[in-house]
């Protein structure tokens, strides 16, 4: 090619590149135009993996906190006006980072959810550049990254304001953490998390997140309010910021049947596999299938259901750790036949082939002189749920080397 033609081609390429860059910049200015932008209608659940990281950053996005959506509620105590108030969700982090993003869910709503103001630690949150977002009934949305420092093992306040009364509100009930709803009559305490289902952080120090799925024993029923004494909290403390812990426990949840929340086999992808930065899955499920009516009488069905979760996690390249079922004699639903099912499920789990690694909650928590009962020192009083000491025990049982597949620096990583 003659040199002059080569110069002409080079000039044309440079000019074209400049024009393209200008067009992209102009489009970006329209998308991120701030509070004056039009409200964004999210027509389908946002894939968690496509949210943007800060420019020129290294590291990864990982969940520091999650709560599985359970139900839709309509508050009638003030004429249904609760949904149009300001909600201050207080959550406890497991890992820290230099930026955050939040997930809002309208899973159980029957009308669009409008949020016209959101903050993380008082820092404004945007959604595709807008301060206002509309989440369709049954959908969810992930915010833009917010440049805000997030400390590990600390309380974080995520504030949401909804200007309309449409509902029902998608909630995680009985979170064992005090949050607040501001109404015309002042601030109201609540243990429910409303609309907020995840807080992710951008981290350069953590290696990912451990996702835990379970029932009330994972959600922390029997633990002391506002002390973060659930066993996944104890596990997070032992991991010392190296891995986040995402708690997807739902009190009353079952493996094979819908009950309190949809069955675990149906929510597994949403609440576990889609968690940002997930590296390992911990499963502690099955006791409600044994003891809640209609009671499952076939231990093989429970073991097969647990194995199916493991197989689905393996398909994503994830390691799976699972727990045995603890005793519950003395609880109102206990029967010798039901306890026999529990023991046979545990035998199948211990035999191998259900999980990659087993945590024997049953062996550690049972009374050695009456193995069908919990040790009195760990019993919350109802003979099914644990107290703070019991949850500390469960959190201490997890073998960190089996959990994260790496050699620790010490027993506490």
Coordinates of C-alpha atoms in Angstrom, one line a residue:
X1 CA 0.0 0.0 0.0
X2 CA 1.4 3.5 -0.9
X3 CA 2.5 5.4 2.2
X4 CA 0.0 8.3 1.5
X5 CA -2.9 5.8 1.4
X6 CA -1.7 4.3 4.6
X7 CA -1.6 7.8 6.2
X8 CA -5.1 8.4 5.0
X9 CA -6.4 5.1 6.4
X10 CA -4.7 5.8 9.7
X11 CA -6.3 9.3 9.9
X12 CA -9.7 7.8 9.1
X13 CA -9.3 5.2 11.8
X14 CA -8.3 7.8 14.4
X15 CA -11.2 10.0 13.5
X16 CA -13.6 7.1 13.6
X17 CA -12.4 6.1 17.0
X18 CA -12.7 9.6 18.4
X19 CA -16.3 9.9 17.1
X20 CA -17.2 6.5 18.6
X21 CA -15.7 7.6 22.0
X22 CA -17.7 10.8 21.9
X23 CA -20.9 9.0 21.2
X24 CA -20.3 6.6 24.1
X25 CA -19.5 9.4 26.4
X26 CA -22.7 11.3 25.4
X27 CA -24.8 8.1 25.9
X28 CA -23.2 7.6 29.3
X29 CA -24.0 11.2 30.3
X30 CA -27.7 10.5 29.5
X31 CA -27.7 7.3 31.5
X32 CA -26.1 8.7 34.6
X33 CA -27.6 12.1 34.7
X34 CA -28.3 12.0 38.4
X35 CA -31.5 12.7 40.4
X36 CA -33.2 14.4 37.5
X37 CA -33.2 11.2 35.4
X38 CA -36.5 9.4 34.6
X39 CA -37.4 6.6 37.0
X40 CA -36.1 3.3 35.8
X41 CA -38.5 0.4 35.1
X42 CA -36.8 -2.9 35.7
X43 CA -38.9 -5.5 33.8
X44 CA -37.0 -8.6 35.0
X45 CA -34.7 -9.6 37.8
X46 CA -31.3 -8.1 37.2
X47 CA -28.4 -10.6 36.8
X48 CA -26.2 -10.0 39.8
X49 CA -23.1 -10.6 37.7
X50 CA -23.4 -7.6 35.4
X51 CA -23.3 -4.8 37.9
X52 CA -20.3 -2.6 37.4
X53 CA -17.3 -2.4 39.5
X54 CA -15.5 1.0 40.2
X55 CA -13.3 2.2 37.4
X56 CA -9.7 0.9 37.3
X57 CA -10.4 -1.4 40.3
X58 CA -9.1 -4.8 41.2
X59 CA -10.8 -7.3 43.5
X60 CA -14.2 -8.8 43.4
X61 CA -17.9 -8.4 44.4
X62 CA -19.0 -10.6 47.2
X63 CA -22.0 -10.7 49.5
X64 CA -21.4 -9.4 53.0
X65 CA -25.1 -10.0 54.1
X66 CA -28.2 -11.6 52.6
X67 CA -31.7 -12.3 53.8
X68 CA -34.0 -14.7 51.9
X69 CA -37.4 -13.2 51.1
X70 CA -40.1 -15.1 52.9
X71 CA -43.5 -13.5 52.3
X72 CA -45.5 -10.5 51.4
X73 CA -47.2 -8.6 54.2
X74 CA -49.6 -5.7 54.4
X75 CA -49.5 -3.6 57.6
X76 CA -53.0 -2.6 58.6
X77 CA -52.2 -0.9 61.9
X78 CA -52.1 2.6 60.3
X79 CA -54.4 2.0 57.3
X80 CA -51.8 0.4 55.2
X81 CA -49.7 3.5 55.1
X82 CA -46.6 1.8 56.4
X83 CA -45.4 1.1 52.9
X84 CA -45.2 4.8 52.1
X85 CA -42.9 5.5 55.0
X86 CA -39.1 5.4 55.4
X87 CA -37.6 2.1 56.2
X88 CA -34.2 1.8 57.9
X89 CA -33.0 -1.8 57.5
X90 CA -30.1 -2.5 59.9
X91 CA -27.9 -5.4 58.8
X92 CA -24.7 -6.9 60.2
X93 CA -21.8 -7.3 57.8
X94 CA -19.4 -10.2 57.5
X95 CA -16.7 -8.7 55.3
X96 CA -15.8 -5.2 54.4
X97 CA -15.0 -3.3 51.2
X98 CA -14.5 0.0 49.5
X99 CA -17.9 0.1 47.7
X100 CA -21.4 -1.4 48.1
X101 CA -24.4 -2.3 46.1
X102 CA -27.9 -3.4 47.3
X103 CA -30.5 -5.8 46.0
X104 CA -34.2 -4.8 46.3
X105 CA -36.9 -7.5 45.9
X106 CA -40.6 -7.1 45.1
X107 CA -41.0 -10.9 44.9
X108 CA -44.2 -11.1 46.8
X109 CA -45.6 -7.7 45.6
X110 CA -48.7 -7.6 43.5
X111 CA -48.0 -4.1 42.2
X112 CA -44.9 -2.2 41.1
X113 CA -42.6 -1.1 44.0
X114 CA -41.4 2.5 43.7
X115 CA -38.4 3.5 45.8
X116 CA -37.6 7.2 45.4
X117 CA -34.8 7.5 47.9
X118 CA -32.2 5.0 49.0
X119 CA -29.0 5.3 51.0
X120 CA -26.2 3.1 52.3
X121 CA -24.7 4.7 55.5
X122 CA -26.3 8.0 54.4
X123 CA -24.6 7.8 50.9
X124 CA -27.2 8.2 48.1
X125 CA -27.8 5.1 46.0
X126 CA -28.7 5.2 42.3
X127 CA -30.2 2.6 39.9
X128 CA -28.9 2.9 36.4
X129 CA -28.1 6.5 37.2
X130 CA -31.4 7.4 38.7
X131 CA -32.3 8.1 42.3
X132 CA -35.8 6.5 41.7
X133 CA -36.4 2.9 40.7
X134 CA -39.6 1.0 39.9
X135 CA -39.4 -2.8 40.6
X136 CA -42.2 -4.8 38.9
X137 CA -44.3 -7.3 40.9
X138 CA -42.3 -10.4 41.2
X139 CA -39.0 -8.8 40.2
X140 CA -35.8 -7.5 41.8
X141 CA -33.1 -5.0 41.0
X142 CA -29.5 -4.4 41.8
X143 CA -28.3 -0.9 42.5
X144 CA -25.3 0.9 41.0
X145 CA -22.1 0.7 43.1
X146 CA -21.9 3.2 45.9
X147 CA -18.4 4.4 46.8
X148 CA -18.8 4.0 50.6
X149 CA -16.4 2.3 53.0
X150 CA -18.0 -0.8 54.6
X151 CA -16.4 -2.3 57.7
X152 CA -16.4 -6.0 58.5
X153 CA -18.4 -7.3 61.5
X154 CA -20.3 -4.1 61.9
X155 CA -23.9 -2.8 61.6
X156 CA -24.8 -1.1 58.4
X157 CA -28.0 1.0 57.8
X158 CA -29.7 0.8 54.4
X159 CA -32.5 3.3 54.2
X160 CA -35.4 3.1 51.7
X161 CA -38.3 5.4 51.1
X162 CA -41.4 4.3 49.2
X163 CA -43.9 7.1 48.2
X164 CA -46.8 4.8 47.5
X165 CA -48.9 2.3 49.5
X166 CA -48.9 -0.4 46.9
X167 CA -47.8 -3.8 48.4
X168 CA -47.7 -6.3 49.8
X169 CA -44.2 -5.6 51.1
X170 CA -41.7 -8.4 50.5
X171 CA -40.1 -9.2 53.9
X172 CA -37.8 -11.5 55.7
X173 CA -39.6 -11.8 59.1
X174 CA -38.0 -12.4 62.5
X175 CA -34.5 -11.5 61.6
X176 CA -33.3 -11.2 65.3
X177 CA -32.1 -7.7 64.5
X178 CA -33.8 -4.4 65.2
X179 CA -34.6 -2.2 62.2
X180 CA -36.9 0.8 62.1
X181 CA -39.9 2.1 60.1
X182 CA -40.6 5.9 60.3
X183 CA -44.3 6.6 60.3
X184 CA -46.4 9.7 61.0
X185 CA -46.5 8.6 64.6
X186 CA -42.8 8.3 65.0
X187 CA -40.2 5.6 64.6
X188 CA -41.4 2.0 65.0
X189 CA -39.1 -1.0 65.8
X190 CA -39.4 -4.1 63.7
X191 CA -37.4 -7.4 63.4
X192 CA -38.4 -7.6 59.7
X193 CA -36.1 -6.7 56.8
X194 CA -38.3 -5.0 54.1
X195 CA -37.5 -5.2 50.4
X196 CA -33.7 -5.5 51.0
X197 CA -32.3 -9.0 50.3
X198 CA -28.6 -8.5 49.8
X199 CA -25.7 -6.2 50.4
X200 CA -22.6 -6.9 48.3
X201 CA -19.2 -5.2 48.7
X202 CA -16.3 -4.6 46.4
X203 CA -13.3 -6.2 48.2
X204 CA -9.7 -6.6 47.6
X205 CA -9.1 -8.7 50.8
X206 CA -11.8 -11.3 50.9
X207 CA -11.7 -14.4 48.6
X208 CA -15.5 -14.8 48.2
X209 CA -18.5 -15.7 50.2
X210 CA -19.9 -18.8 52.0
X211 CA -23.6 -19.2 51.3
X212 CA -25.6 -21.0 54.1
X213 CA -29.1 -22.3 53.5
X214 CA -31.2 -23.6 56.4
X215 CA -34.2 -23.3 58.6
X216 CA -34.8 -21.7 62.0
X217 CA -31.7 -23.2 63.4
X218 CA -29.7 -21.2 60.8
X219 CA -31.9 -18.1 61.0
X220 CA -31.1 -18.0 64.7
X221 CA -34.4 -18.7 66.5
X222 CA -33.7 -18.8 70.2
X223 CA -30.7 -16.4 70.0
X224 CA -30.6 -13.1 71.8
X225 CA -31.9 -10.1 69.8
X226 CA -29.2 -7.7 68.3
X227 CA -26.3 -9.8 69.5
X228 CA -25.5 -11.5 66.1
X229 CA -25.3 -14.9 67.9
X230 CA -26.6 -17.1 65.0
X231 CA -24.2 -19.8 64.2
X232 CA -23.3 -18.3 60.7
X233 CA -22.3 -15.1 62.6
X234 CA -20.0 -17.2 64.7
X235 CA -18.6 -18.8 61.5
X236 CA -18.1 -15.3 60.0
X237 CA -16.1 -14.2 63.1
X238 CA -13.8 -17.3 62.8
X239 CA -13.2 -16.5 59.1
X240 CA -11.9 -13.0 60.1
X241 CA -12.9 -11.2 56.9
X242 CA -11.3 -13.7 54.6
X243 CA -14.8 -14.9 53.4
X244 CA -18.2 -13.4 53.6
X245 CA -21.1 -15.4 55.1
X246 CA -24.5 -15.1 53.5
X247 CA -27.3 -16.4 55.7
X248 CA -30.3 -17.8 53.7
X249 CA -32.0 -19.4 56.8
X250 CA -35.8 -19.2 57.0
X251 CA -37.6 -20.2 60.2
X252 CA -40.0 -23.0 59.4
X253 CA -38.5 -23.7 55.9
X254 CA -38.6 -27.2 54.5
X255 CA -36.5 -29.1 51.9
X256 CA -39.2 -30.8 49.9
X257 CA -42.5 -28.9 50.6
X258 CA -43.5 -25.3 50.6
X259 CA -44.3 -24.0 54.0
X260 CA -42.8 -20.9 55.6
X261 CA -41.2 -19.6 52.4
X262 CA -41.0 -21.7 49.3
X263 CA -39.2 -25.1 49.7
X264 CA -35.5 -25.1 49.7
X265 CA -35.2 -27.0 46.4
X266 CA -37.2 -24.2 44.7
X267 CA -35.3 -21.3 46.2
X268 CA -31.8 -22.7 46.0
X269 CA -30.7 -20.9 42.9
X270 CA -32.1 -17.6 44.0
X271 CA -30.9 -17.6 47.6
X272 CA -27.6 -19.6 47.2
X273 CA -26.3 -20.2 43.7
X274 CA -26.9 -16.5 42.7
X275 CA -25.2 -15.0 45.7
X276 CA -22.4 -12.7 44.6
X277 CA -18.9 -14.3 45.0
X278 CA -20.2 -17.6 46.3
X279 CA -17.4 -20.2 46.7
X280 CA -18.8 -22.8 49.1
X281 CA -22.4 -23.9 50.1
X282 CA -23.4 -25.0 53.6
X283 CA -26.7 -26.9 53.9
X284 CA -28.5 -27.4 57.2
X285 CA -31.9 -28.6 56.3
X286 CA -34.4 -31.5 56.8
X287 CA -35.6 -31.3 60.4
X288 CA -38.9 -29.5 59.4
X289 CA -39.6 -32.2 56.8
X290 CA -39.3 -34.7 59.7
X291 CA -41.3 -32.9 62.3
X292 CA -43.8 -30.5 60.7
X293 CA -47.1 -31.9 59.2
X294 CA -47.4 -33.4 56.8
X295 CA -44.4 -35.3 58.1
X296 CA -42.0 -37.0 55.6
X297 CA -41.7 -40.6 56.6
X298 CA -39.1 -41.7 54.0
X299 CA -35.6 -40.8 55.0
X300 CA -34.3 -41.7 51.5
X301 CA -36.4 -38.9 50.0
X302 CA -34.8 -36.3 52.4
X303 CA -31.3 -37.6 51.6
X304 CA -32.0 -37.6 47.9
X305 CA -33.3 -34.0 48.1
X306 CA -30.2 -32.9 49.9
X307 CA -28.0 -34.7 47.3
X308 CA -29.9 -32.9 44.5
X309 CA -28.8 -29.6 46.0
X310 CA -25.2 -30.8 46.1
X311 CA -25.4 -31.8 42.5
X312 CA -26.7 -28.4 41.5
X313 CA -23.9 -26.7 43.4
X314 CA -21.3 -29.0 41.8
X315 CA -22.7 -27.9 38.4
X316 CA -21.6 -24.4 39.3
X317 CA -18.2 -25.6 40.5
X318 CA -19.0 -25.1 44.2
X319 CA -18.0 -27.2 47.2
X320 CA -20.8 -28.4 49.5
X321 CA -20.7 -28.9 53.2
X322 CA -23.7 -30.3 55.0
X323 CA -25.0 -30.9 58.5
X324 CA -26.7 -33.8 60.3
X325 CA -30.1 -33.2 62.0
X326 CA -30.1 -32.5 65.7
X327 CA -32.4 -34.2 68.2
X328 CA -35.7 -32.6 69.4
X329 CA -37.4 -34.9 71.9
X330 CA -39.6 -32.7 74.2
X331 CA -40.7 -30.5 71.3
X332 CA -44.5 -30.6 70.8
X333 CA -44.3 -32.5 67.5
X334 CA -41.8 -35.1 68.6
X335 CA -42.7 -38.8 68.1
X336 CA -40.6 -41.9 68.3
X337 CA -41.4 -42.6 64.7
X338 CA -40.3 -39.2 63.6
X339 CA -37.1 -39.4 65.5
X340 CA -36.4 -42.7 63.8
X341 CA -36.7 -41.0 60.4
X342 CA -34.2 -38.3 61.7
X343 CA -31.7 -40.9 62.8
X344 CA -31.9 -42.8 59.4
X345 CA -31.4 -39.5 57.5
X346 CA -28.3 -38.9 59.6
X347 CA -27.0 -42.4 58.9
X348 CA -27.4 -41.7 55.2
X349 CA -25.6 -38.4 55.5
X350 CA -22.7 -39.9 57.5
X351 CA -22.4 -42.8 55.0
X352 CA -21.2 -40.3 52.4
X353 CA -22.3 -39.4 48.9
X354 CA -24.8 -36.7 50.1
X355 CA -22.3 -33.8 50.8
X356 CA -18.6 -33.3 50.1
X357 CA -18.0 -32.9 53.8
X358 CA -20.2 -33.4 56.9
X359 CA -20.6 -31.3 60.0
X360 CA -22.0 -33.6 62.7
X361 CA -24.3 -31.1 64.6
X362 CA -26.2 -34.0 66.0
X363 CA -23.3 -35.7 67.7
X364 CA -22.1 -32.5 69.3
X365 CA -25.4 -31.1 70.5
X366 CA -27.2 -34.2 71.8
X367 CA -27.3 -35.3 75.4
X368 CA -24.8 -38.2 75.8
X369 CA -27.1 -39.8 78.3
X370 CA -30.3 -39.4 76.2
X371 CA -29.3 -38.9 72.6
X372 CA -32.8 -38.1 71.5
X373 CA -32.6 -34.8 73.4
X374 CA -30.5 -31.7 73.2
X375 CA -27.9 -31.1 75.9
X376 CA -29.6 -28.8 78.5
X377 CA -26.8 -26.3 78.3
X378 CA -27.6 -25.7 74.6
X379 CA -31.4 -25.8 74.7
X380 CA -33.3 -22.5 74.3
X381 CA -36.1 -24.1 76.3
X382 CA -38.4 -25.5 73.6
X383 CA -36.1 -28.6 73.0
X384 CA -35.7 -27.8 69.3
X385 CA -34.0 -24.5 69.1
X386 CA -30.6 -23.6 70.6
X387 CA -29.6 -20.7 72.9
X388 CA -26.5 -18.5 72.3
X389 CA -24.2 -21.1 73.7
X390 CA -25.6 -23.7 71.4
X391 CA -25.2 -21.6 68.4
X392 CA -21.6 -20.8 69.4
X393 CA -21.1 -24.6 69.5
X394 CA -22.4 -25.1 66.0
X395 CA -20.3 -22.2 64.6
X396 CA -17.2 -23.7 66.1
X397 CA -17.8 -27.1 64.6
X398 CA -17.2 -26.0 61.0
X399 CA -13.8 -27.3 59.7
X400 CA -12.4 -24.2 58.0
X401 CA -10.0 -26.2 55.9
X402 CA -12.8 -28.3 54.5
X403 CA -15.0 -25.3 54.1
X404 CA -12.7 -23.1 52.0
X405 CA -10.3 -25.7 50.6
X406 CA -7.1 -24.0 51.6
X407 CA -4.4 -24.3 54.2
X408 CA -5.1 -21.8 57.1
X409 CA -2.5 -19.7 58.7
X410 CA -3.9 -20.8 62.1
X411 CA -7.0 -22.4 63.5
X412 CA -8.9 -19.2 63.0
X413 CA -7.6 -18.4 59.5

